[in-house]
Structures are given as C-alpha cells and as structure tokens.
XYZ file of N, CA and C in Angstrom:
561
model
N 12.685 -17.205 -4.135
C 12.671 -16.765 -2.754
C 11.901 -15.459 -2.664
N 10.983 -15.357 -1.732
C 10.257 -14.118 -1.545
C 11.132 -13.155 -0.770
N 11.250 -11.945 -1.264
C 12.021 -10.943 -0.549
C 13.480 -10.877 -0.945
N 13.953 -11.736 -1.823
C 15.356 -11.717 -2.246
C 15.449 -11.019 -3.593
N 16.365 -10.043 -3.763
C 16.459 -9.282 -5.012
C 16.670 -10.137 -6.254
N 17.417 -11.230 -6.160
C 17.664 -12.058 -7.330
C 16.400 -12.755 -7.807
N 15.393 -12.839 -6.977
C 14.157 -13.519 -7.338
C 13.127 -12.563 -7.935
N 13.399 -11.279 -7.931
C 12.407 -10.301 -8.370
C 11.819 -10.579 -9.748
N 12.630 -10.854 -10.784
C 12.033 -11.118 -12.092
C 11.122 -12.353 -12.099
N 11.536 -13.412 -11.432
C 10.727 -14.631 -11.404
C 9.420 -14.405 -10.654
N 9.477 -13.735 -9.515
C 8.266 -13.492 -8.731
C 7.352 -12.509 -9.460
N 7.922 -11.510 -10.129
C 7.108 -10.568 -10.902
C 6.363 -11.304 -12.013
N 7.046 -12.182 -12.726
C 6.384 -12.977 -13.761
C 5.315 -13.875 -13.184
N 5.598 -14.475 -12.030
C 4.617 -15.326 -11.369
C 3.379 -14.518 -10.994
N 3.564 -13.321 -10.473
C 2.427 -12.476 -10.102
C 1.561 -12.169 -11.325
N 2.192 -11.868 -12.452
C 1.446 -11.604 -13.681
C 0.609 -12.823 -14.074
N 1.203 -14.002 -14.008
C 0.466 -15.220 -14.345
C -0.678 -15.481 -13.359
N -0.443 -15.241 -12.086
C -1.501 -15.445 -11.090
C -2.640 -14.449 -11.286
N -2.308 -13.196 -11.611
C -3.353 -12.200 -11.878
C -4.184 -12.616 -13.091
N -3.533 -13.106 -14.133
C -4.268 -13.554 -15.325
C -5.149 -14.746 -14.987
N -4.638 -15.668 -14.186
C -5.434 -16.828 -13.765
C -6.658 -16.354 -12.980
N -6.455 -15.433 -12.047
C -7.573 -14.893 -11.267
C -8.586 -14.225 -12.190
N -8.099 -13.428 -13.157
C -8.964 -12.729 -14.102
C -9.734 -13.718 -14.982
N -9.115 -14.832 -15.364
C -9.823 -15.849 -16.151
C -10.991 -16.442 -15.366
N -10.827 -16.559 -14.055
C -11.883 -17.130 -13.210
C -12.889 -16.091 -12.737
N -12.496 -14.823 -12.722
C -13.332 -13.719 -12.222
C -13.254 -12.574 -13.238
N -14.086 -12.647 -14.259
C -14.015 -11.715 -15.387
C -13.952 -10.258 -14.928
N -13.080 -9.500 -15.581
C -12.905 -8.054 -15.355
C -12.422 -7.714 -13.951
N -11.852 -8.680 -13.242
C -11.405 -8.441 -11.882
C -9.979 -8.946 -11.704
N -9.211 -8.198 -10.951
C -7.862 -8.607 -10.588
C -7.725 -8.513 -9.073
N -6.809 -9.275 -8.502
C -6.571 -9.216 -7.065
C -5.891 -7.895 -6.711
N -6.210 -7.394 -5.545
C -5.501 -6.233 -5.020
C -4.095 -6.677 -4.620
N -3.187 -5.726 -4.520
C -1.794 -6.071 -4.210
C -1.681 -6.831 -2.891
N -2.477 -6.471 -1.905
C -2.421 -7.171 -0.618
C -2.862 -8.628 -0.778
N -3.832 -8.879 -1.643
C -4.286 -10.253 -1.870
C -3.208 -11.076 -2.567
N -2.515 -10.463 -3.533
C -1.416 -11.164 -4.202
C -0.354 -11.545 -3.177
N -0.010 -10.602 -2.302
C 0.992 -10.861 -1.264
C 0.536 -11.993 -0.349
N -0.727 -11.963 0.053
C -1.247 -13.010 0.940
C -1.193 -14.377 0.264
N -1.572 -14.443 -1.014
C -1.537 -15.714 -1.739
C -0.103 -16.232 -1.838
N 0.837 -15.343 -2.163
C 2.236 -15.763 -2.277
C 2.793 -16.243 -0.943
N 2.556 -15.504 0.129
C 3.091 -15.881 1.443
C 2.413 -17.152 1.948
N 1.106 -17.256 1.723
C 0.345 -18.411 2.206
C 0.812 -19.701 1.534
N 1.157 -19.609 0.260
C 1.498 -20.805 -0.510
C 3.000 -21.090 -0.570
N 3.815 -20.229 0.028
C 5.277 -20.407 -0.038
C 5.705 -21.700 0.646
N 6.729 -22.330 0.077
C 7.312 -23.534 0.673
C 8.420 -23.136 1.636
N 8.490 -23.813 2.744
C 9.506 -23.532 3.763
C 10.901 -23.657 3.169
N 11.789 -22.698 3.510
C 13.147 -22.734 2.971
C 14.207 -22.695 4.068
N 13.843 -22.340 5.264
C 14.835 -22.248 6.334
C 14.928 -23.521 7.136
N 15.660 -23.441 8.229
C 15.839 -24.609 9.093
C 14.751 -24.721 10.154
N 13.978 -23.646 10.357
C 12.892 -23.641 11.335
C 11.611 -23.195 10.646
N 10.448 -23.616 11.161
C 9.199 -23.178 10.546
C 9.020 -21.661 10.674
N 8.259 -21.111 9.744
C 7.979 -19.673 9.757
C 9.019 -18.891 8.981
N 8.858 -17.581 8.951
C 9.793 -16.743 8.194
C 11.140 -16.630 8.904
N 12.141 -16.194 8.157
C 13.424 -15.885 8.763
C 14.081 -14.775 7.936
N 15.141 -14.192 8.482
C 15.792 -13.071 7.812
C 16.613 -13.497 6.607
N 16.875 -14.765 6.454
C 17.655 -15.218 5.305
C 16.768 -15.559 4.111
N 15.677 -16.289 4.353
C 14.828 -16.772 3.278
C 13.460 -16.102 3.217
N 13.180 -15.151 4.082
C 11.854 -14.534 4.099
C 10.805 -15.582 4.426
N 9.733 -15.593 3.648
C 8.661 -16.566 3.860
C 8.934 -17.887 3.163
N 10.008 -17.961 2.388
C 10.357 -19.222 1.749
C 10.381 -19.119 0.244
N 10.142 -20.245 -0.414
C 10.190 -20.333 -1.866
C 8.792 -20.150 -2.447
N 8.673 -19.241 -3.403
C 7.392 -19.039 -4.073
C 6.992 -20.331 -4.777
N 5.737 -20.715 -4.620
C 5.218 -21.941 -5.214
C 4.036 -21.562 -6.102
N 4.308 -21.364 -7.394
C 3.280 -20.924 -8.329
C 2.132 -21.897 -8.461
N 2.423 -23.190 -8.450
C 1.371 -24.198 -8.560
C 0.408 -24.094 -7.376
N 0.963 -24.028 -6.162
C 0.124 -23.955 -4.962
C -0.662 -22.640 -4.934
N -0.029 -21.545 -5.349
C -0.726 -20.249 -5.389
C -1.900 -20.304 -6.370
N -1.698 -20.882 -7.547
C -2.778 -21.009 -8.531
C -3.882 -21.927 -8.008
N -3.481 -22.978 -7.293
C -4.468 -23.886 -6.707
C -5.345 -23.167 -5.685
N -4.727 -22.273 -4.897
C -5.506 -21.488 -3.934
C -6.528 -20.615 -4.649
N -6.079 -19.949 -5.705
C -6.988 -19.079 -6.461
C -8.111 -19.909 -7.086
N -7.792 -21.056 -7.635
C -8.801 -21.924 -8.259
C -9.788 -22.468 -7.233
N -9.331 -22.680 -6.010
C -10.175 -23.265 -4.968
C -11.002 -22.269 -4.193
N -10.949 -20.990 -4.563
C -11.716 -19.958 -3.862
C -13.176 -20.391 -3.750
N -13.670 -20.429 -2.526
C -15.047 -20.836 -2.283
C -15.197 -22.310 -1.969
N -14.204 -23.128 -2.269
C -14.234 -24.563 -1.972
C -13.192 -24.866 -0.905
N -13.498 -24.552 0.319
C -12.602 -24.714 1.465
C -11.412 -23.763 1.418
N -11.400 -22.839 0.481
C -10.370 -21.811 0.388
C -11.080 -20.463 0.516
N -10.651 -19.667 1.478
C -11.243 -18.340 1.663
C -10.259 -17.322 1.103
N -10.659 -16.620 0.079
C -9.885 -15.520 -0.475
C -10.828 -14.338 -0.471
N -10.718 -13.524 0.564
C -11.708 -12.503 0.866
C -11.046 -11.134 0.936
N -11.531 -10.186 0.146
C -11.026 -8.817 0.198
C -12.100 -7.962 0.860
N -11.722 -7.299 1.945
C -12.701 -6.490 2.673
C -12.017 -5.332 3.376
N -12.828 -4.408 3.869
C -12.337 -3.266 4.639
C -12.699 -3.511 6.093
N -11.744 -3.283 6.974
C -11.976 -3.402 8.408
C -11.630 -2.056 9.015
N -12.646 -1.361 9.506
C -12.433 -0.022 10.057
C -11.850 -0.082 11.460
N -11.246 1.029 11.871
C -10.623 1.131 13.183
C -11.610 0.736 14.281
N -11.180 -0.164 15.151
C -12.005 -0.608 16.266
C -12.892 -1.800 15.939
N -12.986 -2.186 14.663
C -13.832 -3.310 14.283
C -13.111 -4.638 14.469
N -13.913 -5.691 14.633
C -13.401 -7.053 14.716
C -14.140 -7.900 13.688
N -13.388 -8.693 12.956
C -13.943 -9.634 11.985
C -13.731 -11.034 12.537
N -14.766 -11.848 12.532
C -14.626 -13.243 12.951
C -15.246 -14.146 11.890
N -14.714 -15.337 11.825
C -15.226 -16.325 10.880
C -14.922 -17.706 11.453
N -15.930 -18.581 11.523
C -15.671 -19.934 12.010
C -14.993 -20.776 10.935
N -14.192 -21.719 11.386
C -13.505 -22.659 10.500
C -13.627 -24.027 11.149
N -14.325 -24.949 10.493
C -14.540 -26.280 11.049
C -13.783 -27.308 10.222
N -13.030 -28.151 10.925
C -12.344 -29.261 10.252
C -12.816 -30.566 10.878
N -12.891 -31.617 10.055
C -13.409 -32.906 10.511
C -12.337 -33.956 10.732
N -11.091 -33.638 10.393
C -9.994 -34.585 10.602
C -8.737 -33.798 10.976
N -7.774 -34.481 11.567
C -6.517 -33.834 11.941
C -5.812 -33.369 10.676
N -5.436 -32.096 10.649
C -4.780 -31.512 9.480
C -4.097 -30.210 9.864
N -3.248 -29.729 8.987
C -2.611 -28.430 9.198
C -3.588 -27.334 8.789
N -3.570 -26.245 9.542
C -4.380 -25.072 9.220
C -3.427 -23.912 8.983
N -3.695 -23.162 7.900
C -2.945 -21.935 7.628
C -3.943 -20.808 7.414
N -3.698 -19.687 8.075
C -4.523 -18.487 7.908
C -3.578 -17.323 7.683
N -3.802 -16.575 6.606
C -2.929 -15.459 6.260
C -3.765 -14.234 5.960
N -3.350 -13.084 6.492
C -3.961 -11.808 6.110
C -2.854 -10.877 5.636
N -3.221 -9.972 4.772
C -2.286 -8.974 4.285
C -3.075 -7.723 3.949
N -2.481 -6.580 4.194
C -3.154 -5.327 3.878
C -2.127 -4.305 3.417
N -2.636 -3.317 2.676
C -1.793 -2.215 2.225
C -1.960 -1.104 3.242
N -0.886 -0.795 3.927
C -0.931 0.206 4.992
C -0.564 1.578 4.436
N -1.003 2.605 5.138
C -0.612 3.968 4.791
C 0.868 4.166 5.093
N 1.461 5.140 4.459
C 2.871 5.437 4.728
C 3.027 5.908 6.169
N 4.006 5.339 6.862
C 4.279 5.738 8.245
C 5.290 6.863 8.288
N 5.520 7.373 9.456
C 6.526 8.420 9.638
C 7.870 7.774 9.902
N 8.870 8.200 9.156
C 10.202 7.658 9.397
C 10.932 8.554 10.383
N 11.851 7.962 11.072
C 12.698 8.717 11.978
C 14.070 8.760 11.321
N 14.323 9.824 10.568
C 15.535 9.932 9.773
C 16.822 9.909 10.565
N 16.761 10.143 11.876
C 17.989 10.193 12.664
C 18.427 8.819 13.181
N 17.558 7.804 13.041
C 17.886 6.475 13.537
C 17.992 5.524 12.351
N 19.138 4.883 12.200
C 19.346 3.935 11.113
C 18.769 2.587 11.521
N 17.999 1.975 10.632
C 17.371 0.669 10.879
C 16.563 0.666 12.170
N 15.750 1.686 12.349
C 14.902 1.798 13.536
C 13.908 0.636 13.564
N 13.952 -0.216 14.594
C 13.065 -1.372 14.648
C 11.671 -1.068 15.206
N 11.398 0.177 15.569
C 10.092 0.523 16.137
C 8.985 0.299 15.111
N 7.888 -0.348 15.519
C 6.771 -0.545 14.594
C 6.227 0.806 14.113
N 5.898 0.862 12.829
C 5.363 2.093 12.262
C 4.076 1.856 11.477
N 3.368 0.788 11.805
C 2.101 0.537 11.126
C 1.100 1.624 11.494
N 0.370 2.092 10.507
C -0.726 3.027 10.760
C -1.973 2.229 11.127
N -2.254 1.199 10.344
C -3.377 0.294 10.606
C -2.799 -1.046 11.056
N -2.817 -1.282 12.356
C -2.249 -2.509 12.901
C -3.360 -3.522 13.106
N -3.458 -4.470 12.194
C -4.435 -5.535 12.340
C -3.796 -6.672 13.126
N -4.581 -7.313 13.965
C -4.091 -8.432 14.765
C -4.884 -9.681 14.427
N -4.192 -10.684 13.914
C -4.792 -11.957 13.541
C -4.589 -12.957 14.667
N -5.654 -13.685 14.972
C -5.591 -14.775 15.942
C -6.513 -15.881 15.463
N -6.243 -17.105 15.891
C -7.164 -18.215 15.718
C -7.442 -18.751 17.117
N -8.711 -18.937 17.433
C -9.135 -19.335 18.771
C -9.825 -20.699 18.725
N -9.555 -21.514 19.754
C -10.266 -22.789 19.901
C -10.132 -23.267 21.338
N -11.269 -23.491 21.979
C -11.321 -24.073 23.320
C -10.387 -23.382 24.304
N -10.361 -22.061 24.288
C -9.527 -21.300 25.209
C -8.083 -21.142 24.769
N -7.681 -21.788 23.685
C -6.326 -21.638 23.149
C -6.296 -20.500 22.128
N -5.222 -19.738 22.142
C -5.034 -18.658 21.183
C -3.796 -18.983 20.355
N -3.963 -19.004 19.046
C -2.864 -19.230 18.117
C -2.516 -17.890 17.473
N -1.239 -17.527 17.530
C -0.759 -16.229 17.064
C 0.027 -16.372 15.762
N 0.217 -15.251 15.046
C 1.000 -15.296 13.807
C 2.499 -15.352 14.076
N 3.217 -15.771 13.043
C 4.672 -15.755 13.109
C 5.168 -14.322 13.199
N 6.291 -14.145 13.879
C 6.946 -12.836 13.895
C 8.432 -13.032 14.151
N 9.189 -12.066 13.669
C 10.641 -12.080 13.831
C 11.047 -10.991 14.808
N 12.174 -11.165 15.434
C 12.730 -10.171 16.343
C 14.033 -9.664 15.731
N 14.041 -8.409 15.278
C 15.221 -7.868 14.596
C 16.424 -7.751 15.524
N 16.193 -7.751 16.822
C 17.300 -7.699 17.768
C 18.083 -9.014 17.768
N 17.357 -10.098 17.560
C 17.962 -11.431 17.539
C 17.675 -12.060 16.179
N 18.254 -11.503 15.146
C 17.898 -11.876 13.783
C 18.279 -13.298 13.396
N 19.109 -13.972 14.181
C 19.443 -15.366 13.865
C 18.500 -16.350 14.558
N 17.684 -15.852 15.503
C 16.747 -16.727 16.204
C 15.566 -17.081 15.301
N 14.976 -18.250 15.497
C 13.793 -18.616 14.708
C 12.613 -17.688 15.031
N 11.678 -17.638 14.103
C 10.449 -16.870 14.316
C 9.673 -17.468 15.486
N 8.921 -16.621 16.166
C 8.066 -17.079 17.262
C 6.604 -16.866 16.858
N 5.711 -17.495 17.594
C 4.269 -17.316 17.364
C 3.527 -17.380 18.696
N 3.997 -16.571 19.637
C 3.427 -16.599 20.986
C 2.791 -15.283 21.415
N 2.673 -14.318 20.494
C 2.021 -13.048 20.800
C 1.710 -12.322 19.499
N 1.027 -11.177 19.611
C 0.655 -10.409 18.424
C 1.881 -9.957 17.646
N 1.713 -9.832 16.341
C 2.735 -9.279 15.463
C 2.357 -7.825 15.216
N 3.122 -6.898 15.754
C 2.816 -5.474 15.623
C 3.732 -4.752 14.649
N 4.459 -5.511 13.826
C 5.430 -4.888 12.930
C 5.124 -5.090 11.450
N 4.379 -6.129 11.090
C 4.229 -6.495 9.685
C 2.804 -6.291 9.189
N 2.681 -6.019 7.879
C 1.357 -5.888 7.284
C 0.951 -7.158 6.521
N 1.607 -8.236 6.815
C 1.183 -9.580 6.426
C 1.416 -10.461 7.644
N 0.384 -11.204 8.023
C 0.486 -12.087 9.180
C -0.011 -13.475 8.774
N 0.687 -14.490 9.270
C 0.340 -15.869 8.914
C 0.399 -16.744 10.159
N -0.672 -17.481 10.362
C -0.742 -18.451 11.455
C -0.713 -19.837 10.838
N 0.093 -20.710 11.405
C 0.127 -22.107 11.009
C -0.102 -22.955 12.248
N -1.091 -23.814 12.174
C -1.377 -24.755 13.250
C -1.121 -26.142 12.677
N -0.058 -26.771 13.129
C 0.313 -28.084 12.617
C -0.456 -29.167 13.359
N -0.970 -30.148 12.638
C -1.738 -31.262 13.215
C -2.896 -30.769 14.072
N -3.665 -29.826 13.539
C -4.822 -29.289 14.260
C -5.862 -30.390 14.448
N -6.386 -30.468 15.648
C -7.404 -31.461 15.974
C -8.750 -31.059 15.367
N -9.597 -32.029 15.048
C -10.925 -31.710 14.510
C -11.701 -30.813 15.467
N -12.562 -29.986 14.888
C -13.390 -29.099 15.688
C -13.581 -27.770 14.988
N -14.162 -26.819 15.708
C -14.429 -25.505 15.161
C -13.449 -24.509 15.753
N -12.748 -23.829 14.878
C -11.806 -22.767 15.214
C -12.455 -21.446 14.818
N -12.051 -20.378 15.459
C -12.545 -19.048 15.096
C -11.391 -18.190 14.640
N -11.472 -17.717 13.403
C -10.502 -16.757 12.890
C -10.954 -15.392 13.371
N -10.045 -14.642 13.959
C -10.381 -13.314 14.483
C -9.350 -12.296 13.999
N -9.841 -11.189 13.456
C -8.976 -10.082 13.047
C -9.485 -8.838 13.742
N -8.614 -8.214 14.530
C -8.959 -6.957 15.221
C -8.215 -5.819 14.563
N -8.901 -4.682 14.406
C -8.230 -3.475 13.907
C -8.049 -2.571 15.106
C-alpha cells in the first residue's frame, strides 16, 4: 500500500529495484524522486471501493511489475519526461489514440518547503509553493485530476476541478474515445 507505514520496507525495496532497472536502461542515470513517485502512483492497482485515491488506501497497491513495464516502455507509447516548468509557463503535449482505451496521465514534482501554521492542528489549507495544474483536453471537454476533500474524508475522490493541495496529480479517463487529446500542465 502506498502511504501506509507497514508497507515502507516493501516500497523502499521496490524503489531500489526500479532505480536499478532504470539505471540498467539509462547508463549513469537514475530517476529523480518525483519521477519515482509518479511511476509508483501511475502504476498502482486500485485498492478502495471507489476509483482514485482515498484516505484509507492512498493511491492503492504498489505494482512493481507494472512500474518496471512503464520504465521499460519509455519512448514506446510511454512518456516518462523530467523537465522544469517555470512560473507562468504552460506545457502541452498531444496524445493520439486509435481505439477506445483507458488513458492515465500522472505528474509529480518536488515542491519547496511551505510555511506551516503551528497554531492550527491538521490545517487543510493548501501550502504548495509551486502549484502545477494538470488537465487533459479534448473537443471542449476538460478532464481533471483526482483529489480528496479532508473535510469529508470518507467521501470518494472527485475529479471535477483543479487539485491545489497535492504535488502529485493523476488523471484517469476510462473508455476514452479515439482521437487527439492534449495534455496541459500550467505553473
């Protein structure tokens, strides 16, 4: 389980194996921590009763096989891209599919330390320094990333607006129709 303390040793070992796999394919190079997080979240198997993350299971069950497959498929219909996006910039990339299929797009970044408000316990206010916004666009439709509402922690995740709280965002489009989609990331 991602995010569960009892899973820490297993996930740590998995990360080491994934880094070695990446290094075997890309000599003298290792993934940045944000890329490791994105690969793990992107490849996680659903563990809750509703799609998307939840407060009980996080993003789900770590799937080492699927994560390694993503790393191996880099460049072959798999985009694993590490880049810098400066304040005010927008990154776009077209994504074309020829048959009905699920689409998953995940971004993750290492944010600067935010300011804590020591007088408020479990303050739910967003504290991202660099708030990236991921969207997928097609024919006037906007697909948003999953997000949780800490006020209603038993409710399922929603995907109907920007996620302004997390430094990993994931969009899932189930049974996406053929055509060209645009991945958009705004800083």
